[in-house]
Amino acid sequence: MLGLFFLQKRGALVGLKNTTSQYGSVAKWIHWITALCFLLAYITIHYSHRLEFRSPEYMTVIYLHASLGITVGVLFLPRLIWRLINPEPELDPAPKWQHRAAKSAHWALYFVLIAMPLTGWFGFGIPWFEYFGMFEIPSFLGTGIFETPLVTNLGLTFEEWEAPLDYFHKNIMGQKVLILLLLVHIGAALYHHFGAKDDTLRRMLPGGNPRC
Ligand code: HEM
């Protein structure tokens, strides 16, 4: 935080930070890396359904899915901090209800960005996974916390613990809420760009500058 403040004082953050009319490059990078990881997390998990359960190929694809999901979770914190210490580009003129809907959808997406990685990690039935084949990361099961009195006093088996987390991760969020939210988010961005022809999408595109 102090470092950021110092850099800001020296003007070193120009272009990196948001302005009232444009997202800076840090926000853009985090946004598009997150979007890519999300897309690949979907592709990998659906591809895993074609493979034999727990075969080496299946495990490789599941580890890939977990690595992509963890990356989204890890990026969440800098994303939130960056959002809180930066100005938000002003919304293009539109009816009030649309502004309110946009803000609500953004906060709902923030919830998803942390809820999906957390429920995936807490409910992962294997003690560890390889992060993009580079090093091992323990899942919640592998940290040993599940064996502590905190959880054992609840008298739960891991299967009982993971069942609601899996249901939330797969059935509620993965197959319904998340798809709906993403469709609204992407639909709104395309509507602004091609329908309303304003700068909403352009502001988040790499190198995209608002029309003057
Ligand atoms: C952005 C983060 C994530 C997204 C968008 C995501 C998405 C999904 C979706 C959509 C499904 C359900 C697919 C289906 O059966 O229809 C799923 C299943 C699953 N996810 Fe995630 N996930 C994320 C993070 C994680 C993380 C961090 C882990 C583990 C550390 C994880 C582990 C799993 C596992 C084990 C399954 C079940 C595989 C199966 O039995 O079919 N996910 N995920």
PDB file of C-alpha atoms and ligand atoms in Angstrom:
ATOM      1  CA  MET A   1       0.000   0.000   0.000  1.00  0.00           C
ATOM      2  CA  LEU A   2       2.771   2.413   1.015  1.00  0.00           C
ATOM      3  CA  GLY A   3       4.686   1.470  -2.133  1.00  0.00           C
ATOM      4  CA  LEU A   4       1.642   2.231  -4.285  1.00  0.00           C
ATOM      5  CA  PHE A   5       1.223   5.597  -2.562  1.00  0.00           C
ATOM      6  CA  PHE A   6       4.905   6.434  -3.200  1.00  0.00           C
ATOM      7  CA  LEU A   7       4.677   5.412  -6.854  1.00  0.00           C
ATOM      8  CA  GLN A   8       1.509   7.433  -7.258  1.00  0.00           C
ATOM      9  CA  LYS A   9       3.227  10.528  -5.809  1.00  0.00           C
ATOM     10  CA  ARG A  10       5.995  10.161  -8.385  1.00  0.00           C
ATOM     11  CA  GLY A  11       3.487   9.900 -11.206  1.00  0.00           C
ATOM     12  CA  ALA A  12       4.644   6.348 -12.005  1.00  0.00           C
ATOM     13  CA  LEU A  13       1.113   4.973 -12.054  1.00  0.00           C
ATOM     14  CA  VAL A  14      -0.114   7.082 -14.982  1.00  0.00           C
ATOM     15  CA  GLY A  15      -1.738   4.697 -17.488  1.00  0.00           C
ATOM     16  CA  LEU A  16      -1.807   1.913 -14.915  1.00  0.00           C
ATOM     17  CA  LYS A  17      -4.542   3.498 -12.841  1.00  0.00           C
ATOM     18  CA  ASN A  18      -8.157   4.098 -13.800  1.00  0.00           C
ATOM     19  CA  THR A  19      -9.371   7.561 -14.645  1.00  0.00           C
ATOM     20  CA  THR A  20     -12.954   8.810 -14.589  1.00  0.00           C
ATOM     21  CA  SER A  21     -13.231   8.013 -18.315  1.00  0.00           C
ATOM     22  CA  GLN A  22     -11.046   4.920 -18.790  1.00  0.00           C
ATOM     23  CA  TYR A  23      -9.864   1.749 -17.068  1.00  0.00           C
ATOM     24  CA  GLY A  24      -6.100   1.640 -16.498  1.00  0.00           C
ATOM     25  CA  SER A  25      -3.946  -1.245 -17.722  1.00  0.00           C
ATOM     26  CA  VAL A  26      -3.857  -3.035 -14.322  1.00  0.00           C
ATOM     27  CA  ALA A  27      -7.672  -3.303 -14.201  1.00  0.00           C
ATOM     28  CA  LYS A  28      -7.736  -4.416 -17.868  1.00  0.00           C
ATOM     29  CA  TRP A  29      -5.088  -7.114 -17.383  1.00  0.00           C
ATOM     30  CA  ILE A  30      -6.818  -8.513 -14.300  1.00  0.00           C
ATOM     31  CA  HIS A  31     -10.197  -8.426 -16.052  1.00  0.00           C
ATOM     32  CA  TRP A  32      -9.074 -10.256 -19.199  1.00  0.00           C
ATOM     33  CA  ILE A  33      -6.850 -12.822 -17.431  1.00  0.00           C
ATOM     34  CA  THR A  34      -9.794 -13.610 -15.142  1.00  0.00           C
ATOM     35  CA  ALA A  35     -12.165 -13.897 -18.121  1.00  0.00           C
ATOM     36  CA  LEU A  36      -9.751 -16.250 -19.903  1.00  0.00           C
ATOM     37  CA  CYS A  37      -9.279 -18.440 -16.798  1.00  0.00           C
ATOM     38  CA  PHE A  38     -13.059 -18.591 -16.356  1.00  0.00           C
ATOM     39  CA  LEU A  39     -13.588 -19.678 -19.928  1.00  0.00           C
ATOM     40  CA  LEU A  40     -10.845 -22.301 -19.720  1.00  0.00           C
ATOM     41  CA  ALA A  41     -12.195 -23.540 -16.352  1.00  0.00           C
ATOM     42  CA  TYR A  42     -15.518 -24.209 -18.094  1.00  0.00           C
ATOM     43  CA  ILE A  43     -13.921 -25.874 -21.093  1.00  0.00           C
ATOM     44  CA  THR A  44     -11.685 -28.128 -18.965  1.00  0.00           C
ATOM     45  CA  ILE A  45     -14.454 -29.301 -16.634  1.00  0.00           C
ATOM     46  CA  HIS A  46     -16.776 -30.118 -19.524  1.00  0.00           C
ATOM     47  CA  TYR A  47     -13.970 -31.901 -21.354  1.00  0.00           C
ATOM     48  CA  SER A  48     -13.316 -33.971 -18.177  1.00  0.00           C
ATOM     49  CA  HIS A  49     -16.812 -35.485 -18.550  1.00  0.00           C
ATOM     50  CA  ARG A  50     -15.603 -37.322 -21.672  1.00  0.00           C
ATOM     51  CA  LEU A  51     -12.761 -39.003 -19.796  1.00  0.00           C
ATOM     52  CA  GLU A  52     -12.753 -42.057 -17.584  1.00  0.00           C
ATOM     53  CA  PHE A  53     -13.287 -40.975 -13.967  1.00  0.00           C
ATOM     54  CA  ARG A  54      -9.965 -40.714 -12.070  1.00  0.00           C
ATOM     55  CA  SER A  55      -7.897 -41.943 -15.063  1.00  0.00           C
ATOM     56  CA  PRO A  56      -4.508 -40.142 -15.434  1.00  0.00           C
ATOM     57  CA  GLU A  57      -5.963 -37.998 -18.266  1.00  0.00           C
ATOM     58  CA  TYR A  58      -8.985 -37.123 -16.137  1.00  0.00           C
ATOM     59  CA  MET A  59      -6.751 -36.116 -13.220  1.00  0.00           C
ATOM     60  CA  THR A  60      -4.578 -33.933 -15.475  1.00  0.00           C
ATOM     61  CA  VAL A  61      -7.659 -32.091 -16.726  1.00  0.00           C
ATOM     62  CA  ILE A  62      -9.085 -31.719 -13.205  1.00  0.00           C
ATOM     63  CA  TYR A  63      -5.752 -30.313 -11.960  1.00  0.00           C
ATOM     64  CA  LEU A  64      -5.830 -27.881 -14.853  1.00  0.00           C
ATOM     65  CA  HIS A  65      -9.368 -26.872 -13.905  1.00  0.00           C
ATOM     66  CA  ALA A  66      -8.319 -26.416 -10.256  1.00  0.00           C
ATOM     67  CA  SER A  67      -5.235 -24.374 -11.299  1.00  0.00           C
ATOM     68  CA  LEU A  68      -7.353 -22.053 -13.447  1.00  0.00           C
ATOM     69  CA  GLY A  69      -9.926 -21.687 -10.666  1.00  0.00           C
ATOM     70  CA  ILE A  70      -7.277 -20.941  -8.032  1.00  0.00           C
ATOM     71  CA  THR A  71      -5.775 -18.307 -10.329  1.00  0.00           C
ATOM     72  CA  VAL A  72      -9.172 -16.577 -10.458  1.00  0.00           C
ATOM     73  CA  GLY A  73      -9.348 -16.727  -6.641  1.00  0.00           C
ATOM     74  CA  VAL A  74      -5.810 -15.386  -6.173  1.00  0.00           C
ATOM     75  CA  LEU A  75      -6.478 -12.499  -8.580  1.00  0.00           C
ATOM     76  CA  PHE A  76      -9.598 -11.580  -6.629  1.00  0.00           C
ATOM     77  CA  LEU A  77      -7.753  -9.781  -3.812  1.00  0.00           C
ATOM     78  CA  PRO A  78      -5.617  -7.422  -5.945  1.00  0.00           C
ATOM     79  CA  ARG A  79      -8.700  -6.852  -8.084  1.00  0.00           C
ATOM     80  CA  LEU A  80     -10.784  -5.796  -5.100  1.00  0.00           C
ATOM     81  CA  ILE A  81      -8.011  -3.608  -3.636  1.00  0.00           C
ATOM     82  CA  TRP A  82      -7.420  -1.993  -7.025  1.00  0.00           C
ATOM     83  CA  ARG A  83     -11.112  -1.290  -7.381  1.00  0.00           C
ATOM     84  CA  LEU A  84     -11.329   0.260  -3.915  1.00  0.00           C
ATOM     85  CA  ILE A  85      -8.326   2.585  -4.368  1.00  0.00           C
ATOM     86  CA  ASN A  86      -9.135   3.632  -7.952  1.00  0.00           C
ATOM     87  CA  PRO A  87     -11.796   5.885  -9.419  1.00  0.00           C
ATOM     88  CA  GLU A  88     -14.511   4.031 -11.333  1.00  0.00           C
ATOM     89  CA  PRO A  89     -14.907   5.297 -14.912  1.00  0.00           C
ATOM     90  CA  GLU A  90     -18.201   7.162 -15.108  1.00  0.00           C
ATOM     91  CA  LEU A  91     -21.078   5.237 -16.662  1.00  0.00           C
ATOM     92  CA  ASP A  92     -22.344   6.426 -20.032  1.00  0.00           C
ATOM     93  CA  PRO A  93     -25.714   8.198 -19.903  1.00  0.00           C
ATOM     94  CA  ALA A  94     -28.563   5.690 -19.518  1.00  0.00           C
ATOM     95  CA  PRO A  95     -31.775   5.358 -17.485  1.00  0.00           C
ATOM     96  CA  LYS A  96     -31.170   5.075 -13.729  1.00  0.00           C
ATOM     97  CA  TRP A  97     -32.442   1.499 -13.582  1.00  0.00           C
ATOM     98  CA  GLN A  98     -29.786   0.436 -16.062  1.00  0.00           C
ATOM     99  CA  HIS A  99     -27.023   1.972 -13.943  1.00  0.00           C
ATOM    100  CA  ARG A 100     -28.400   0.264 -10.857  1.00  0.00           C
ATOM    101  CA  ALA A 101     -28.679  -3.073 -12.688  1.00  0.00           C
ATOM    102  CA  ALA A 102     -25.088  -2.737 -13.970  1.00  0.00           C
ATOM    103  CA  LYS A 103     -23.738  -2.068 -10.470  1.00  0.00           C
ATOM    104  CA  SER A 104     -25.703  -4.980  -8.959  1.00  0.00           C
ATOM    105  CA  ALA A 105     -24.501  -7.338 -11.704  1.00  0.00           C
ATOM    106  CA  HIS A 106     -20.893  -6.277 -11.084  1.00  0.00           C
ATOM    107  CA  TRP A 107     -21.132  -6.983  -7.348  1.00  0.00           C
ATOM    108  CA  ALA A 108     -22.833 -10.320  -8.059  1.00  0.00           C
ATOM    109  CA  LEU A 109     -19.922 -11.192 -10.348  1.00  0.00           C
ATOM    110  CA  TYR A 110     -17.482 -10.247  -7.580  1.00  0.00           C
ATOM    111  CA  PHE A 111     -19.286 -12.695  -5.314  1.00  0.00           C
ATOM    112  CA  VAL A 112     -18.959 -15.431  -7.955  1.00  0.00           C
ATOM    113  CA  LEU A 113     -15.263 -14.666  -8.449  1.00  0.00           C
ATOM    114  CA  ILE A 114     -14.576 -15.627  -4.856  1.00  0.00           C
ATOM    115  CA  ALA A 115     -17.376 -18.165  -4.219  1.00  0.00           C
ATOM    116  CA  MET A 116     -16.404 -20.491  -7.110  1.00  0.00           C
ATOM    117  CA  PRO A 117     -12.716 -20.854  -6.207  1.00  0.00           C
ATOM    118  CA  LEU A 118     -13.525 -21.185  -2.491  1.00  0.00           C
ATOM    119  CA  THR A 119     -16.236 -23.839  -2.875  1.00  0.00           C
ATOM    120  CA  GLY A 120     -14.033 -25.699  -5.397  1.00  0.00           C
ATOM    121  CA  TRP A 121     -11.064 -25.669  -3.007  1.00  0.00           C
ATOM    122  CA  PHE A 122     -13.038 -26.461   0.175  1.00  0.00           C
ATOM    123  CA  GLY A 123     -14.887 -29.347  -1.476  1.00  0.00           C
ATOM    124  CA  PHE A 124     -11.980 -30.833  -3.468  1.00  0.00           C
ATOM    125  CA  GLY A 125     -11.859 -34.549  -2.543  1.00  0.00           C
ATOM    126  CA  ILE A 126      -8.135 -34.963  -3.287  1.00  0.00           C
ATOM    127  CA  PRO A 127      -5.530 -33.696  -0.782  1.00  0.00           C
ATOM    128  CA  TRP A 128      -3.461 -31.741  -3.323  1.00  0.00           C
ATOM    129  CA  PHE A 129      -3.225 -30.792  -6.975  1.00  0.00           C
ATOM    130  CA  GLU A 130      -0.428 -29.698  -9.264  1.00  0.00           C
ATOM    131  CA  TYR A 131      -0.587 -26.008 -10.102  1.00  0.00           C
ATOM    132  CA  PHE A 132      -0.110 -26.008 -13.914  1.00  0.00           C
ATOM    133  CA  GLY A 133       2.309 -28.935 -13.437  1.00  0.00           C
ATOM    134  CA  MET A 134       4.763 -26.680 -11.576  1.00  0.00           C
ATOM    135  CA  PHE A 135       4.243 -27.320  -7.848  1.00  0.00           C
ATOM    136  CA  GLU A 136       1.718 -28.868  -5.508  1.00  0.00           C
ATOM    137  CA  ILE A 137      -1.015 -26.936  -3.742  1.00  0.00           C
ATOM    138  CA  PRO A 138      -2.888 -28.579  -0.869  1.00  0.00           C
ATOM    139  CA  SER A 139      -6.662 -28.560  -1.057  1.00  0.00           C
ATOM    140  CA  PHE A 140      -8.627 -27.914   2.132  1.00  0.00           C
ATOM    141  CA  LEU A 141      -8.585 -31.672   2.771  1.00  0.00           C
ATOM    142  CA  GLY A 142      -4.791 -31.710   2.370  1.00  0.00           C
ATOM    143  CA  THR A 143      -4.174 -28.838   4.818  1.00  0.00           C
ATOM    144  CA  GLY A 144      -5.188 -31.134   7.705  1.00  0.00           C
ATOM    145  CA  ILE A 145      -7.638 -28.508   9.041  1.00  0.00           C
ATOM    146  CA  PHE A 146     -10.460 -30.931   8.352  1.00  0.00           C
ATOM    147  CA  GLU A 147      -8.945 -33.302  10.931  1.00  0.00           C
ATOM    148  CA  THR A 148      -8.777 -30.656  13.690  1.00  0.00           C
ATOM    149  CA  PRO A 149     -11.317 -30.562  16.568  1.00  0.00           C
ATOM    150  CA  LEU A 150     -12.928 -27.568  14.842  1.00  0.00           C
ATOM    151  CA  VAL A 151     -14.420 -29.853  12.204  1.00  0.00           C
ATOM    152  CA  THR A 152     -14.304 -33.311  13.812  1.00  0.00           C
ATOM    153  CA  ASN A 153     -16.480 -32.013  16.680  1.00  0.00           C
ATOM    154  CA  LEU A 154     -19.206 -31.432  14.117  1.00  0.00           C
ATOM    155  CA  GLY A 155     -19.114 -35.192  13.527  1.00  0.00           C
ATOM    156  CA  LEU A 156     -18.999 -34.794   9.722  1.00  0.00           C
ATOM    157  CA  THR A 157     -17.357 -37.140   7.254  1.00  0.00           C
ATOM    158  CA  PHE A 158     -15.626 -35.455   4.311  1.00  0.00           C
ATOM    159  CA  GLU A 159     -18.385 -36.729   2.000  1.00  0.00           C
ATOM    160  CA  GLU A 160     -21.020 -34.995   4.143  1.00  0.00           C
ATOM    161  CA  TRP A 161     -18.921 -31.835   4.227  1.00  0.00           C
ATOM    162  CA  GLU A 162     -18.290 -31.718   0.475  1.00  0.00           C
ATOM    163  CA  ALA A 163     -21.834 -32.589  -0.683  1.00  0.00           C
ATOM    164  CA  PRO A 164     -23.395 -29.119  -0.199  1.00  0.00           C
ATOM    165  CA  LEU A 165     -20.217 -27.397  -1.442  1.00  0.00           C
ATOM    166  CA  ASP A 166     -20.230 -29.528  -4.604  1.00  0.00           C
ATOM    167  CA  TYR A 167     -23.925 -28.893  -5.107  1.00  0.00           C
ATOM    168  CA  PHE A 168     -23.380 -25.135  -4.812  1.00  0.00           C
ATOM    169  CA  HIS A 169     -20.255 -25.202  -7.039  1.00  0.00           C
ATOM    170  CA  LYS A 170     -21.684 -27.416  -9.776  1.00  0.00           C
ATOM    171  CA  ASN A 171     -25.459 -27.343  -9.754  1.00  0.00           C
ATOM    172  CA  ILE A 172     -26.382 -23.897  -8.447  1.00  0.00           C
ATOM    173  CA  MET A 173     -23.516 -21.660  -9.552  1.00  0.00           C
ATOM    174  CA  GLY A 174     -21.801 -23.614 -12.345  1.00  0.00           C
ATOM    175  CA  GLN A 175     -24.890 -24.669 -14.250  1.00  0.00           C
ATOM    176  CA  LYS A 176     -27.324 -21.832 -13.506  1.00  0.00           C
ATOM    177  CA  VAL A 177     -26.427 -18.570 -11.726  1.00  0.00           C
ATOM    178  CA  LEU A 178     -22.999 -18.165 -13.254  1.00  0.00           C
ATOM    179  CA  ILE A 179     -24.186 -18.778 -16.798  1.00  0.00           C
ATOM    180  CA  LEU A 180     -27.034 -16.308 -16.323  1.00  0.00           C
ATOM    181  CA  LEU A 181     -24.727 -13.640 -14.883  1.00  0.00           C
ATOM    182  CA  LEU A 182     -22.166 -14.083 -17.635  1.00  0.00           C
ATOM    183  CA  LEU A 183     -24.845 -13.888 -20.315  1.00  0.00           C
ATOM    184  CA  VAL A 184     -26.190 -10.649 -18.798  1.00  0.00           C
ATOM    185  CA  HIS A 185     -22.661  -9.233 -18.452  1.00  0.00           C
ATOM    186  CA  ILE A 186     -21.542 -10.098 -21.992  1.00  0.00           C
ATOM    187  CA  GLY A 187     -24.965  -9.218 -23.454  1.00  0.00           C
ATOM    188  CA  ALA A 188     -24.862  -5.784 -21.793  1.00  0.00           C
ATOM    189  CA  ALA A 189     -21.313  -5.130 -23.058  1.00  0.00           C
ATOM    190  CA  LEU A 190     -22.322  -6.042 -26.637  1.00  0.00           C
ATOM    191  CA  TYR A 191     -25.533  -3.991 -26.412  1.00  0.00           C
ATOM    192  CA  HIS A 192     -23.532  -0.929 -25.314  1.00  0.00           C
ATOM    193  CA  HIS A 193     -21.014  -1.385 -28.101  1.00  0.00           C
ATOM    194  CA  PHE A 194     -23.278  -2.224 -31.028  1.00  0.00           C
ATOM    195  CA  GLY A 195     -26.689  -0.973 -29.869  1.00  0.00           C
ATOM    196  CA  ALA A 196     -26.125   2.174 -27.787  1.00  0.00           C
ATOM    197  CA  LYS A 197     -22.723   2.729 -29.521  1.00  0.00           C
ATOM    198  CA  ASP A 198     -21.152   4.169 -26.373  1.00  0.00           C
ATOM    199  CA  ASP A 199     -17.730   3.669 -24.744  1.00  0.00           C
ATOM    200  CA  THR A 200     -18.637   1.042 -22.145  1.00  0.00           C
ATOM    201  CA  LEU A 201     -16.848  -1.890 -23.823  1.00  0.00           C
ATOM    202  CA  ARG A 202     -14.114   0.237 -25.407  1.00  0.00           C
ATOM    203  CA  ARG A 203     -13.027   1.405 -21.933  1.00  0.00           C
ATOM    204  CA  MET A 204     -12.105  -2.180 -20.977  1.00  0.00           C
ATOM    205  CA  LEU A 205     -10.483  -3.194 -24.284  1.00  0.00           C
ATOM    206  CA  PRO A 206      -6.679  -3.335 -24.527  1.00  0.00           C
ATOM    207  CA  GLY A 207      -5.532  -0.030 -26.010  1.00  0.00           C
ATOM    208  CA  GLY A 208      -9.155   1.085 -26.339  1.00  0.00           C
ATOM    209  CA  ASN A 209      -9.599   4.777 -25.811  1.00  0.00           C
ATOM    210  CA  PRO A 210     -12.995   6.397 -25.396  1.00  0.00           C
ATOM    211  CA  ARG A 211     -14.374   8.294 -28.379  1.00  0.00           C
ATOM    212  CA  CYS A 212     -13.901  12.005 -27.794  1.00  0.00           C
TER     213      CYS A 212
HETATM  214  C1  HEM B   1     -13.347 -19.555 -11.351  1.00  0.00           C
HETATM  215  C2  HEM B   1     -13.347 -20.638 -10.670  1.00  0.00           C
HETATM  216  C3  HEM B   1     -14.116 -21.876 -11.068  1.00  0.00           C
HETATM  217  C4  HEM B   1     -15.113 -22.057 -12.004  1.00  0.00           C
HETATM  218  C5  HEM B   1     -15.746 -21.034 -12.939  1.00  0.00           C
HETATM  219  C6  HEM B   1     -15.496 -23.450 -11.933  1.00  0.00           C
HETATM  220  C7  HEM B   1     -16.512 -24.042 -12.702  1.00  0.00           C
HETATM  221  C8  HEM B   1     -16.988 -25.324 -12.517  1.00  0.00           C
HETATM  222  C9  HEM B   1     -18.171 -25.875 -13.120  1.00  0.00           C
HETATM  223  C10 HEM B   1     -19.086 -25.114 -14.069  1.00  0.00           C
HETATM  224  C11 HEM B   1     -18.294 -27.150 -12.688  1.00  0.00           C
HETATM  225  C12 HEM B   1     -19.448 -28.113 -12.987  1.00  0.00           C
HETATM  226  C13 HEM B   1     -19.417 -28.742 -14.320  1.00  0.00           C
HETATM  227  C14 HEM B   1     -20.598 -29.687 -14.463  1.00  0.00           C
HETATM  228  O1  HEM B   1     -20.506 -30.792 -13.936  1.00  0.00           O
HETATM  229  O2  HEM B   1     -21.576 -29.299 -15.102  1.00  0.00           O
HETATM  230  C15 HEM B   1     -17.180 -27.440 -11.824  1.00  0.00           C
HETATM  231  C16 HEM B   1     -16.920 -28.668 -11.226  1.00  0.00           C
HETATM  232  C17 HEM B   1     -15.798 -28.945 -10.462  1.00  0.00           C
HETATM  233  N1  HEM B   1     -14.831 -28.048 -10.039  1.00  0.00           N
HETATM  234 FE1  HEM B   1     -14.778 -26.097 -10.496  1.00  0.00          FE
HETATM  235  N2  HEM B   1     -14.705 -24.086 -10.992  1.00  0.00           N
HETATM  236  C18 HEM B   1     -13.842 -23.162 -10.433  1.00  0.00           C
HETATM  237  C19 HEM B   1     -12.889 -23.382  -9.464  1.00  0.00           C
HETATM  238  C20 HEM B   1     -12.544 -24.631  -8.961  1.00  0.00           C
HETATM  239  C21 HEM B   1     -11.469 -24.890  -8.045  1.00  0.00           C
HETATM  240  C22 HEM B   1     -10.550 -23.812  -7.455  1.00  0.00           C
HETATM  241  C23 HEM B   1     -11.441 -26.228  -7.818  1.00  0.00           C
HETATM  242  C24 HEM B   1     -10.532 -27.046  -6.955  1.00  0.00           C
HETATM  243  C25 HEM B   1      -9.512 -26.603  -6.275  1.00  0.00           C
HETATM  244  C26 HEM B   1     -12.505 -26.813  -8.596  1.00  0.00           C
HETATM  245  C27 HEM B   1     -12.805 -28.178  -8.655  1.00  0.00           C
HETATM  246  C28 HEM B   1     -13.900 -28.727  -9.295  1.00  0.00           C
HETATM  247  C29 HEM B   1     -14.263 -30.131  -9.252  1.00  0.00           C
HETATM  248  C30 HEM B   1     -13.495 -31.239  -8.530  1.00  0.00           C
HETATM  249  C31 HEM B   1     -15.450 -30.265  -9.975  1.00  0.00           C
HETATM  250  C32 HEM B   1     -16.265 -31.539 -10.190  1.00  0.00           C
HETATM  251  C33 HEM B   1     -15.781 -32.380 -11.307  1.00  0.00           C
HETATM  252  C34 HEM B   1     -16.830 -33.454 -11.558  1.00  0.00           C
HETATM  253  O3  HEM B   1     -16.983 -34.281 -10.690  1.00  0.00           O
HETATM  254  O4  HEM B   1     -17.486 -33.377 -12.593  1.00  0.00           O
HETATM  255  N3  HEM B   1     -13.160 -25.821  -9.287  1.00  0.00           N
HETATM  256  N4  HEM B   1     -16.389 -26.319 -11.733  1.00  0.00           N
END
